[in-house]
CSV table of C-alpha atoms and ligand atoms in Angstrom, one decimal:
chain,number,residue,atom,x,y,z
A,84,MET,CA,73.7,100.7,92.1
A,85,THR,CA,77.0,101.0,92.1
A,86,GLU,CA,78.9,104.0,91.2
A,87,ARG,CA,82.6,103.8,90.3
A,88,LEU,CA,85.6,105.7,92.0
A,89,ILE,CA,88.3,106.1,89.9
A,90,VAL,CA,91.8,105.3,93.0
A,91,PHE,CA,94.9,107.6,91.7
A,92,ASP,CA,98.0,105.8,93.7
A,93,THR,CA,100.8,108.4,94.1
A,94,THR,CA,103.2,105.7,96.3
A,95,LEU,CA,105.8,106.1,93.3
A,96,ARG,CA,105.6,110.2,93.6
A,97,ASP,CA,104.7,111.6,97.2
A,98,GLY,CA,105.0,108.5,98.7
A,99,GLU,CA,108.3,108.2,97.0
A,100,GLN,CA,109.2,111.5,98.0
A,101,SER,CA,108.9,110.5,101.8
A,102,PRO,CA,112.7,110.3,104.0
A,103,GLY,CA,114.5,106.8,103.2
A,104,ALA,CA,111.5,105.7,100.7
A,105,THR,CA,113.6,106.8,97.6
A,106,MET,CA,113.5,103.8,95.2
A,107,THR,CA,115.8,102.8,92.6
A,108,GLU,CA,114.0,102.3,89.0
A,109,ASP,CA,113.1,99.0,88.4
A,110,GLU,CA,112.2,98.8,91.8
A,111,LYS,CA,109.5,101.5,90.5
A,112,ILE,CA,108.9,99.1,87.6
A,113,GLU,CA,107.8,96.4,89.7
A,114,VAL,CA,105.9,98.4,92.3
A,115,ALA,CA,104.2,99.8,88.8
A,116,ARG,CA,103.6,96.3,87.9
A,117,GLN,CA,101.6,95.1,91.0
A,118,LEU,CA,99.9,98.2,91.1
A,119,VAL,CA,98.2,97.8,87.7
A,120,LYS,CA,97.5,93.8,89.5
A,121,LEU,CA,95.8,95.5,91.9
A,122,GLY,CA,93.6,97.5,90.0
A,123,VAL,CA,94.5,101.0,90.6
A,124,ASP,CA,93.5,103.6,87.4
A,125,VAL,CA,96.2,105.8,87.7
A,126,ILE,CA,99.5,105.7,88.8
A,127,GLU,CA,101.2,108.9,89.4
A,128,ALA,CA,104.5,107.6,88.4
A,129,GLY,CA,106.7,110.8,89.4
A,130,PHE,CA,107.9,114.2,88.7
A,131,PRO,CA,109.5,114.9,85.5
A,132,ALA,CA,111.2,117.9,86.1
A,133,ALA,CA,112.2,117.4,89.2
A,134,SER,CA,115.7,115.5,87.8
A,135,PRO,CA,116.9,113.2,85.0
A,136,GLY,CA,116.8,110.4,86.8
A,137,ASP,CA,112.9,111.2,87.8
A,138,LEU,CA,112.1,111.7,84.0
A,139,ALA,CA,114.1,108.6,82.8
A,140,ALA,CA,112.0,106.7,85.8
A,141,VAL,CA,108.2,107.8,84.9
A,142,ALA,CA,109.1,107.4,81.0
A,143,ARG,CA,110.2,103.7,81.1
A,144,ILE,CA,107.1,103.4,83.3
A,145,ALA,CA,105.1,105.1,80.7
A,146,ARG,CA,106.9,102.7,78.3
A,147,GLU,CA,106.6,99.1,79.7
A,148,VAL,CA,103.4,99.6,82.3
A,149,LYS,CA,100.1,98.9,80.2
A,150,GLY,CA,96.4,98.9,81.4
A,151,VAL,CA,96.7,102.1,83.6
A,152,VAL,CA,96.5,105.6,83.5
A,153,VAL,CA,100.1,106.8,84.0
A,154,CYS,CA,100.6,110.5,85.4
A,155,GLY,CA,103.3,113.0,85.8
A,156,LEU,CA,103.7,115.9,87.8
A,157,ALA,CA,104.4,119.2,86.9
A,158,ARG,CA,104.4,122.5,88.2
A,159,ALA,CA,102.3,125.4,86.5
A,160,ASN,CA,105.6,126.6,84.0
A,161,ASP,CA,105.7,125.6,80.5
A,162,ALA,CA,109.4,123.4,81.6
A,163,ASP,CA,107.9,121.5,83.9
A,164,ILE,CA,104.7,120.8,81.4
A,165,ASP,CA,107.4,120.0,78.5
A,166,ALA,CA,109.1,117.9,81.0
A,167,ALA,CA,106.3,115.8,82.0
A,168,TRP,CA,105.3,115.4,78.0
A,169,GLU,CA,108.7,114.1,77.4
A,170,ALA,CA,108.4,111.5,80.0
A,171,LEU,CA,104.3,110.5,79.1
A,172,ARG,CA,104.8,110.2,75.4
A,173,PHE,CA,104.8,106.8,75.4
A,174,ALA,CA,102.3,105.9,77.9
A,175,GLU,CA,99.2,104.1,76.6
A,176,SER,CA,97.2,106.9,78.7
A,177,PRO,CA,99.1,109.9,79.8
A,178,ARG,CA,97.7,112.1,82.1
A,179,ILE,CA,99.7,115.7,83.0
A,180,HIS,CA,98.9,116.9,86.6
A,181,THR,CA,99.9,120.5,86.9
A,182,PHE,CA,99.3,122.7,90.0
A,183,ILE,CA,100.3,126.0,91.7
A,184,ALA,CA,99.3,127.1,95.9
A,185,THR,CA,96.3,129.1,95.9
A,186,SER,CA,96.5,130.0,100.1
A,187,PRO,CA,97.3,133.6,100.7
A,188,ILE,CA,100.3,132.1,102.7
A,189,HIS,CA,101.7,130.1,99.6
A,190,MET,CA,101.0,132.7,97.1
A,191,GLU,CA,102.4,135.7,99.0
A,192,TYR,CA,105.5,134.0,100.7
A,193,LYS,CA,106.4,131.0,98.4
A,194,LEU,CA,105.2,132.5,94.8
A,195,ARG,CA,105.0,135.6,95.3
A,196,LYS,CA,102.3,136.2,93.1
A,197,THR,CA,98.9,138.0,93.6
A,198,PRO,CA,95.7,135.9,93.1
A,199,ASP,CA,95.0,137.2,89.2
A,200,GLU,CA,98.3,136.3,88.5
A,201,VAL,CA,98.0,132.6,90.0
A,202,VAL,CA,95.0,132.3,88.1
A,203,GLU,CA,96.4,133.2,84.7
A,204,LEU,CA,99.4,130.8,85.4
A,205,ALA,CA,96.6,128.4,86.3
A,206,TYR,CA,94.6,128.8,82.8
A,207,ALA,CA,98.6,128.5,81.0
A,208,ALA,CA,99.5,125.3,82.4
A,209,VAL,CA,96.6,123.4,81.9
A,210,ALA,CA,96.0,125.2,78.7
A,211,ARG,CA,99.6,124.1,77.5
A,212,ALA,CA,99.3,120.5,78.9
A,213,ARG,CA,95.8,120.0,76.8
A,214,ARG,CA,98.1,120.9,73.6
A,215,TYR,CA,100.0,117.7,74.5
A,216,VAL,CA,97.3,115.3,75.9
A,217,SER,CA,93.4,114.9,76.4
A,218,ASP,CA,93.7,114.2,80.3
A,219,VAL,CA,94.7,117.0,82.2
A,220,GLU,CA,94.8,117.1,86.2
A,221,PHE,CA,94.8,120.3,88.2
A,222,SER,CA,95.4,120.6,91.8
A,223,ALA,CA,95.1,123.8,93.9
A,224,GLU,CA,97.8,123.6,96.4
A,225,ASP,CA,97.1,124.3,100.1
A,226,ALA,CA,93.1,124.0,99.3
A,227,THR,CA,92.1,123.4,102.5
A,228,ARG,CA,94.2,126.9,103.5
A,229,SER,CA,92.8,128.8,100.7
A,230,ASP,CA,89.3,131.1,100.2
A,231,PRO,CA,86.7,128.7,99.3
A,232,ASP,CA,85.6,131.4,96.3
A,233,PHE,CA,89.0,131.8,95.0
A,234,LEU,CA,88.9,128.3,94.5
A,235,CYS,CA,86.3,127.9,92.5
A,236,ARG,CA,87.2,130.6,90.4
A,237,ILE,CA,90.4,128.5,90.1
A,238,PHE,CA,89.0,125.4,88.9
A,239,ALA,CA,86.2,127.3,86.7
A,240,THR,CA,89.3,128.6,85.0
A,241,ALA,CA,91.1,125.8,84.9
A,242,ILE,CA,87.7,123.7,83.5
A,243,GLN,CA,87.9,126.4,80.6
A,244,ALA,CA,91.2,125.8,79.8
A,245,GLY,CA,90.7,122.0,79.7
A,246,ALA,CA,91.7,120.6,82.8
A,247,THR,CA,89.5,117.1,82.8
A,248,THR,CA,90.0,116.4,86.9
A,249,ILE,CA,90.0,118.9,89.7
A,250,ASN,CA,92.0,118.0,93.0
A,251,ILE,CA,91.0,119.7,96.4
A,252,PRO,CA,94.6,118.5,98.4
A,253,ASP,CA,94.6,119.0,102.5
A,254,THR,CA,98.6,119.5,101.6
A,255,VAL,CA,99.2,120.4,104.9
A,256,GLY,CA,97.2,117.8,107.0
A,257,TYR,CA,94.9,120.5,108.4
A,258,ALA,CA,91.3,119.9,107.9
A,259,THR,CA,88.7,117.9,109.7
A,260,PRO,CA,85.9,115.4,108.1
A,261,GLU,CA,83.1,117.3,108.4
A,262,GLU,CA,84.9,120.9,107.0
A,263,PHE,CA,86.6,119.2,104.3
A,264,ALA,CA,83.2,117.8,103.2
A,265,GLN,CA,81.6,121.2,103.2
A,266,LEU,CA,84.4,122.4,101.1
A,267,VAL,CA,84.2,120.0,98.7
A,268,ARG,CA,80.7,120.4,98.8
A,269,PHE,CA,80.7,124.0,98.6
A,270,ILE,CA,83.4,123.9,95.5
A,271,ILE,CA,80.7,121.5,93.6
A,272,GLU,CA,78.3,123.7,94.0
A,273,HIS,CA,79.8,127.2,93.0
A,274,THR,CA,82.1,126.4,90.2
A,275,PRO,CA,81.0,126.5,86.9
A,276,GLY,CA,81.5,123.9,84.7
A,277,ILE,CA,82.5,121.3,87.4
A,278,GLU,CA,79.8,118.9,86.0
A,279,ARG,CA,81.7,118.1,83.0
A,280,VAL,CA,84.9,116.8,85.4
A,281,VAL,CA,85.8,114.8,88.3
A,282,VAL,CA,86.5,116.1,91.6
A,283,SER,CA,89.3,114.6,93.3
A,284,ALA,CA,90.7,114.6,96.8
A,285,HIS,CA,94.2,114.5,98.2
A,286,CYS,CA,94.8,114.2,101.7
A,287,HIS,CA,97.6,114.3,104.5
A,288,ASN,CA,97.7,112.4,107.6
A,289,ASP,CA,99.5,114.7,110.2
A,290,LEU,CA,96.5,114.9,112.3
A,291,GLY,CA,95.4,111.4,111.8
A,292,LEU,CA,92.7,112.3,109.7
A,293,ALA,CA,93.9,111.6,106.3
A,294,THR,CA,91.4,108.1,105.6
A,295,ALA,CA,88.3,110.0,107.8
A,296,ASN,CA,88.9,112.8,105.2
A,297,THR,CA,89.2,111.2,102.1
A,298,LEU,CA,85.9,109.3,102.7
A,299,ALA,CA,84.2,112.6,103.8
A,300,ALA,CA,85.1,114.4,100.6
A,301,VAL,CA,83.5,111.0,98.3
A,302,GLN,CA,80.2,111.1,100.6
A,303,ALA,CA,80.3,114.8,99.8
A,304,GLY,CA,80.9,114.0,95.8
A,305,ALA,CA,84.6,113.3,94.9
A,306,ARG,CA,84.8,110.6,92.1
A,307,GLN,CA,88.9,110.2,92.3
A,308,VAL,CA,90.8,109.7,96.1
A,309,GLU,CA,94.6,110.2,95.7
A,310,VAL,CA,96.4,107.8,98.0
A,311,THR,CA,99.7,105.6,98.8
A,312,ILE,CA,100.1,102.2,99.9
A,313,ASN,CA,100.4,101.8,103.5
A,314,GLY,CA,100.0,105.3,103.3
A,315,ILE,CA,103.6,105.9,103.1
A,316,GLY,CA,104.3,110.0,102.2
A,317,GLU,CA,105.8,112.7,103.6
A,318,ARG,CA,106.1,113.9,107.5
A,319,ALA,CA,103.1,111.6,108.6
A,320,GLY,CA,102.0,110.5,104.9
A,321,ASN,CA,99.1,110.3,102.8
A,322,THR,CA,95.9,108.6,102.5
A,323,ALA,CA,96.6,105.2,102.8
A,324,LEU,CA,94.9,103.0,99.8
A,325,GLU,CA,93.9,99.8,101.6
A,326,GLU,CA,92.0,101.4,104.4
A,327,VAL,CA,90.0,103.7,102.0
A,328,VAL,CA,89.0,100.5,99.8
A,329,MET,CA,88.3,98.3,102.9
A,330,ALA,CA,86.0,100.8,104.1
A,331,LEU,CA,84.0,101.4,100.9
A,332,HIS,CA,83.9,97.7,100.5
A,333,THR,CA,82.8,96.7,104.0
A,334,ARG,CA,80.3,99.6,104.8
A,335,ARG,CA,79.1,99.8,101.0
A,336,ASP,CA,75.7,99.7,103.2
A,337,TYR,CA,76.5,103.1,104.2
A,338,TYR,CA,78.6,104.8,101.4
A,339,GLY,CA,76.0,103.9,99.0
A,340,GLY,CA,77.8,101.3,96.7
A,341,ILE,CA,80.8,103.6,95.3
A,342,LEU,CA,83.1,101.2,95.1
A,343,PRO,CA,86.6,101.1,93.4
A,344,ARG,CA,87.6,98.8,90.6
A,345,ILE,CA,90.3,97.3,93.3
A,346,VAL,CA,91.3,93.7,93.5
A,347,THR,CA,91.1,93.6,97.5
A,348,GLU,CA,92.8,89.9,97.6
A,349,GLN,CA,96.0,92.0,96.3
A,350,LEU,CA,96.4,94.3,99.0
A,351,VAL,CA,98.0,92.5,101.2
A,352,PRO,CA,101.0,91.2,98.9
A,353,THR,CA,101.3,94.5,97.6
A,354,SER,CA,101.7,96.9,101.0
A,355,LYS,CA,104.5,93.6,101.5
A,356,LEU,CA,106.1,94.5,98.5
A,357,VAL,CA,106.3,98.1,99.0
A,358,GLN,CA,107.2,97.2,102.5
A,359,ARG,CA,110.0,94.9,101.3
A,360,ILE,CA,111.7,97.9,98.9
A,361,THR,CA,111.5,100.6,101.1
A,362,GLY,CA,112.1,99.5,104.0
A,363,ILE,CA,109.4,101.0,105.8
A,364,HIS,CA,107.8,98.9,107.4
A,365,VAL,CA,104.0,99.4,108.8
A,366,GLN,CA,102.9,98.8,112.7
A,367,PRO,CA,101.3,95.6,113.9
A,368,ASN,CA,98.2,97.4,114.3
A,369,LYS,CA,98.3,98.7,110.9
A,370,ALA,CA,95.0,98.4,109.7
A,371,ILE,CA,94.1,95.4,107.3
A,372,VAL,CA,98.2,95.0,106.3
A,373,GLY,CA,99.4,95.2,110.3
A,374,ALA,CA,100.3,92.0,111.4
A,375,ASN,CA,97.7,91.7,113.7
A,376,ALA,CA,95.1,93.0,111.9
A,377,PHE,CA,93.3,89.9,111.7
A,378,ALA,CA,95.0,88.2,115.3
A,379,HIS,CA,92.2,87.7,117.9
A,380,GLU,CA,93.9,87.1,121.4
A,381,ALA,CA,91.8,87.9,124.0
A,382,GLY,CA,89.9,84.8,125.3
A,383,ILE,CA,86.3,85.8,125.2
A,384,HIS,CA,87.0,87.1,121.6
A,385,GLN,CA,88.5,83.5,120.4
A,386,ASP,CA,85.5,81.8,122.1
A,387,GLY,CA,83.2,84.2,119.9
A,388,MET,CA,85.0,83.6,117.1
A,389,LEU,CA,85.1,79.7,117.0
A,390,LYS,CA,81.3,79.6,117.0
A,391,HIS,CA,80.6,82.4,114.4
A,392,ARG,CA,83.4,84.3,112.4
A,393,ALA,CA,81.3,87.5,112.4
A,394,THR,CA,80.7,88.1,116.4
A,395,TYR,CA,83.9,90.0,116.2
A,396,GLU,CA,85.6,90.1,112.4
A,397,ILE,CA,84.0,92.7,109.9
A,398,MET,CA,86.0,91.3,106.7
A,399,THR,CA,88.0,88.7,106.5
A,400,PRO,CA,91.8,87.6,106.4
A,401,GLN,CA,91.5,86.2,102.5
A,402,SER,CA,89.7,89.2,101.6
A,403,VAL,CA,92.3,91.4,101.6
A,404,GLY,CA,95.1,88.6,100.9
A,405,TRP,CA,96.1,87.5,104.4
A,406,GLU,CA,97.1,83.2,103.6
A,407,ALA,CA,94.2,81.3,103.5
A,408,SER,CA,95.0,79.6,106.5
A,409,ARG,CA,98.1,79.1,108.8
A,410,LEU,CA,98.4,75.4,107.3
A,411,VAL,CA,101.7,74.4,109.1
A,412,LEU,CA,104.3,72.8,106.9
A,413,GLY,CA,106.8,69.8,108.2
A,414,LYS,CA,110.0,68.5,106.8
A,415,HIS,CA,107.4,65.6,105.8
A,416,SER,CA,105.6,68.1,103.5
A,417,GLY,CA,108.4,67.0,101.2
A,418,ARG,CA,109.4,69.1,97.8
A,419,ALA,CA,106.0,68.7,96.2
A,420,GLY,CA,103.8,70.0,99.6
A,421,PHE,CA,105.9,72.7,99.8
A,422,THR,CA,106.2,73.9,96.0
A,423,ALA,CA,102.3,73.6,96.4
A,424,ARG,CA,102.4,75.9,99.2
A,425,LEU,CA,104.8,78.6,97.5
A,426,ARG,CA,102.3,78.7,94.9
A,427,GLU,CA,99.3,79.5,97.1
A,428,LEU,CA,101.1,82.4,98.5
A,429,GLY,CA,101.2,83.7,95.2
A,430,TYR,CA,104.7,82.6,94.4
A,431,GLY,CA,104.1,80.9,91.5
A,432,ASP,CA,106.5,82.0,89.1
A,433,LEU,CA,109.4,81.5,90.5
A,434,PRO,CA,112.6,80.2,88.4
A,435,ARG,CA,113.2,76.5,89.6
A,436,GLU,CA,116.5,77.1,90.9
A,437,ARG,CA,115.1,79.6,93.5
A,438,VAL,CA,112.7,77.2,94.6
A,439,GLU,CA,115.5,74.7,94.9
A,440,GLU,CA,117.4,77.1,97.3
A,441,LEU,CA,113.7,77.9,99.0
A,442,TYR,CA,113.6,74.5,99.8
A,443,GLN,CA,117.1,73.8,101.3
A,444,ARG,CA,116.0,76.8,103.3
A,445,PHE,CA,113.3,75.5,104.3
A,446,ILE,CA,114.7,71.9,105.7
A,447,ALA,CA,117.1,73.6,107.2
A,448,LEU,CA,114.8,75.9,109.7
A,449,CYS,CA,113.0,72.5,110.0
A,450,ASP,CA,116.3,71.2,111.8
A,451,ARG,CA,116.0,74.7,114.0
A,452,LYS,CA,112.0,75.1,114.6
A,453,LYS,CA,109.4,72.8,115.5
A,454,THR,CA,106.6,74.2,113.1
A,455,VAL,CA,107.4,76.5,110.1
A,456,THR,CA,104.3,78.3,109.6
A,457,ASP,CA,103.1,80.6,106.2
A,458,ALA,CA,104.9,83.8,107.6
A,459,ASP,CA,107.9,81.6,108.0
A,460,LEU,CA,107.6,81.0,103.8
A,461,ILE,CA,107.2,84.4,103.4
A,462,ALA,CA,109.7,85.9,105.7
A,463,ILE,CA,112.5,83.9,103.7
A,464,VAL,CA,110.9,84.3,100.3
A,465,GLU,CA,110.8,88.0,100.9
A,466,GLU,CA,114.2,88.2,101.6
A,467,GLN,CA,115.6,86.0,99.0
A,468,LEU,CA,113.6,87.7,96.4
A,469,SER,CA,115.1,91.2,97.8
A,470,GLN,CA,118.8,89.7,97.5
A,471,VAL,CA,121.1,91.5,95.4
A,472,PRO,CA,124.8,90.2,94.2
A,473,GLU,CA,126.5,89.7,96.8
A,474,ARG,CA,130.3,91.9,96.7
A,475,TYR,CA,130.7,91.0,99.8
A,476,GLN,CA,129.0,87.4,101.4
A,477,LEU,CA,129.0,86.0,104.8
A,478,LEU,CA,131.5,83.4,105.8
A,479,GLY,CA,131.0,83.2,109.4
A,480,TRP,CA,131.0,85.2,112.8
A,481,ARG,CA,131.5,85.0,116.6
A,482,ALA,CA,130.2,87.5,119.4
A,483,HIS,CA,130.0,87.4,123.0
A,484,SER,CA,129.4,90.6,125.6
A,485,GLY,CA,128.6,90.6,129.1
A,486,SER,CA,126.5,92.9,131.7
A,487,ASP,CA,129.1,96.0,131.5
A,488,GLY,CA,128.1,96.4,128.0
A,489,ARG,CA,131.6,96.0,126.1
A,490,ALA,CA,131.4,93.4,123.2
A,491,GLU,CA,133.6,91.8,121.6
A,492,ALA,CA,133.1,90.2,117.2
A,493,TRP,CA,134.8,88.2,114.7
A,494,VAL,CA,133.7,88.3,111.3
A,495,LYS,CA,134.9,86.5,108.1
A,496,LEU,CA,133.5,87.3,104.3
A,497,LYS,CA,134.5,86.9,101.3
A,498,VAL,CA,135.2,90.2,99.6
A,499,ASP,CA,135.7,90.0,96.1
A,500,GLY,CA,136.1,86.7,96.0
A,501,GLN,CA,138.8,87.0,98.7
A,502,GLU,CA,138.5,85.6,102.3
A,503,ARG,CA,139.5,88.1,105.0
A,504,GLU,CA,138.6,88.5,108.2
A,505,ALA,CA,138.4,91.2,111.1
A,506,SER,CA,137.6,91.7,114.8
A,507,ALA,CA,136.6,94.6,116.9
A,508,THR,CA,135.3,95.9,120.4
A,509,GLY,CA,131.9,97.9,120.5
A,510,ASN,CA,129.0,98.9,122.9
A,511,GLY,CA,127.1,95.8,122.5
A,512,GLN,CA,127.1,92.7,120.2
A,513,ILE,CA,125.5,94.5,116.9
A,514,ASP,CA,127.9,97.6,117.3
A,515,ALA,CA,131.4,95.6,117.5
A,516,LEU,CA,130.0,93.2,114.6
A,517,PHE,CA,129.4,96.1,112.4
A,518,LYS,CA,132.7,97.5,113.6
A,519,ALA,CA,134.6,94.3,112.2
A,520,ILE,CA,132.9,94.4,108.5
A,521,ASP,CA,133.4,98.0,108.2
A,522,ARG,CA,137.0,97.0,108.9
A,523,LEU,CA,136.7,94.6,105.8
A,524,VAL,CA,134.3,96.6,103.7
A,525,GLY,CA,135.6,100.5,104.1
A,526,HIS,CA,132.5,102.2,103.3
A,527,GLN,CA,131.4,105.8,103.9
A,528,CYS,CA,127.5,105.1,105.7
A,529,GLU,CA,125.8,105.9,108.4
A,530,LEU,CA,123.6,103.4,110.2
A,531,GLU,CA,120.1,105.8,110.0
A,532,ALA,CA,117.6,102.6,111.1
A,533,PHE,CA,118.1,99.2,112.7
A,534,HIS,CA,114.5,97.4,113.6
A,535,ILE,CA,113.9,93.5,114.6
A,536,GLU,CA,110.7,91.9,114.5
A,537,ALA,CA,109.4,88.5,114.9
A,538,VAL,CA,108.3,86.7,112.5
A,539,THR,CA,106.1,84.5,114.3
A,540,PRO,CA,104.9,84.3,118.1
A,541,GLY,CA,107.3,81.8,120.2
A,542,GLU,CA,110.6,81.2,121.4
A,543,ASP,CA,111.8,79.7,118.7
A,544,ALA,CA,110.1,82.3,115.7
A,545,GLN,CA,112.6,83.3,113.2
A,546,GLY,CA,113.4,87.1,113.4
A,547,GLU,CA,113.8,89.9,110.8
A,548,VAL,CA,115.9,92.5,110.7
A,549,SER,CA,115.9,95.7,108.0
A,550,VAL,CA,118.8,98.3,108.4
A,551,ARG,CA,119.0,101.6,106.2
A,552,LEU,CA,122.6,103.3,105.2
A,553,ARG,CA,122.7,106.5,104.3
A,554,CYS,CA,125.6,106.7,102.1
A,555,GLY,CA,125.8,110.7,101.3
A,556,GLU,CA,122.5,111.7,99.2
A,557,ALA,CA,121.4,107.8,99.1
A,558,VAL,CA,120.1,105.7,100.9
A,559,TYR,CA,119.8,101.1,101.1
A,560,ASN,CA,117.7,99.1,102.6
A,561,GLY,CA,119.0,95.6,103.9
A,562,ARG,CA,116.9,92.7,105.2
A,563,GLY,CA,118.0,89.3,106.8
A,564,VAL,CA,115.9,86.5,108.6
A,565,ALA,CA,117.4,83.7,110.7
A,566,THR,CA,116.6,82.0,114.2
A,567,ASP,CA,119.3,84.0,115.5
A,568,ILE,CA,118.5,87.6,115.4
A,569,ILE,CA,122.3,88.5,115.6
A,570,GLU,CA,122.8,86.8,112.3
A,571,ALA,CA,120.3,88.4,110.7
A,572,GLY,CA,121.0,91.8,111.5
A,573,ILE,CA,124.6,91.1,110.0
A,574,LYS,CA,122.4,89.7,107.1
A,575,ALA,CA,120.8,92.8,106.6
A,576,TYR,CA,123.6,95.0,107.2
A,577,LEU,CA,125.6,93.3,104.5
A,578,MET,CA,122.3,92.8,102.0
A,579,ALA,CA,122.6,97.2,102.3
A,580,LEU,CA,126.3,97.1,101.6
A,581,ASN,CA,125.7,95.2,99.0
A,582,ARG,CA,123.0,97.2,97.6
A,583,SER,CA,125.6,99.8,97.8
A,584,ALA,CA,128.2,98.6,95.7
A,585,LEU,CA,125.5,97.4,93.1
A,586,VAL,CA,124.3,101.1,92.7
A,587,THR,CA,126.7,103.6,93.1
A,588,THR,CA,127.3,103.7,89.5
A,589,GLU,CA,123.5,104.4,89.1
A,590,VAL,CA,122.6,108.2,89.0
A,591,ARG,CA,120.4,108.9,92.0
A,592,ARG,CA,118.7,112.0,92.8
B,607,ZN,ZN1,101.0,115.6,98.6
């Protein structure tokens, strides 16, 4: 007997709120489509009252993305709920998610309202949302620091007003697993009408306990989990979707067969998409989706693995979407072998010109690198997929530096179709090169992050650089892949600048 668990993904709302994770409307659509492929039940698409840009993005997801519940967040006031409805009116299955803070500290200092007034606002908000949609979620913000009796009272009121899901958020990431389970149980036992609604958990990872707390809530009776891809979110982030899903699958014996409808083979592709779009990379040892999550290096492990996989592997890499094998490609593979491999890696829909471009890059890579692995292929495909029209195009570069730390660099770019070159000195080669580029481009951005990673192990590995530029309020990510790490850096920097040139006209919040 299996019981269904509703997966509520808030990558596009709580996740997108985290520093540097801002996405364009097109990027949000791309993520939403992938979330449908992954099989999530609910997509929280944004906070329509936050800005006109947010409202437009939620409205577009509601219109274009089908086969999933699309949810919009609203504070417990008329204007927010009306904005949510305006954004959601064309959704196949719309949900309004309204919330109000219930902890003494939030009610007193943030809302400046008495508990009675807060209960009244909750009733009014849910009732108003129910006039627009039949699917209404109510959250008690900062629930884990609220009085449990008060929580039962406000939840019972929300249910009376027509709420269909009751969410218990650990907004500040303060709870511990047993304590959170106890709270969920207490609410289920003491809230009139609770048997008619779905109980939901929303956890934050400030103490590294988000996944543990969420699973504890499921054991205590919660049947919806609010999660994000890679656990992105404000501060230390939200509960990671992939961790909760794989814990429930792998430990079915323990969790009594409470299963989400997730297509687990889509976990890694979804994780990679979100990393590419946000520029927020997971650490190599990240559970399920980290580069080392399935790497066995210690000799004793390898010996055991060769004898029998189950000795050290509790789930297979294939089951979460890592490539089936580390098949190695070479020049001899030819176009046919190359395109077959792309298909196997999930890139079967690429247009022919793109495949041809990638094939030429693959051939060039074979000249520089002994063996080309799946990871190498994925890196060049992902880099190509994130390319934007090139206002600034790299034609050539040179840089040298010495032990005194001073470096000199020369760079040649095509800017708006014209060839231009510049030189600069700096503190290291990257600094000198970026200064030379700045002379040609003349932007107002600040380099906020610079991240280097080896795509594959070995001396001839490809390096991948990702950068994040802040231009006023807006943030632009870029990535570059090359066997030369300095060249990867230049490519990443130019991609971010090309993105900023592309979206300067777009409304951003
Ligand atoms: Zn949250």
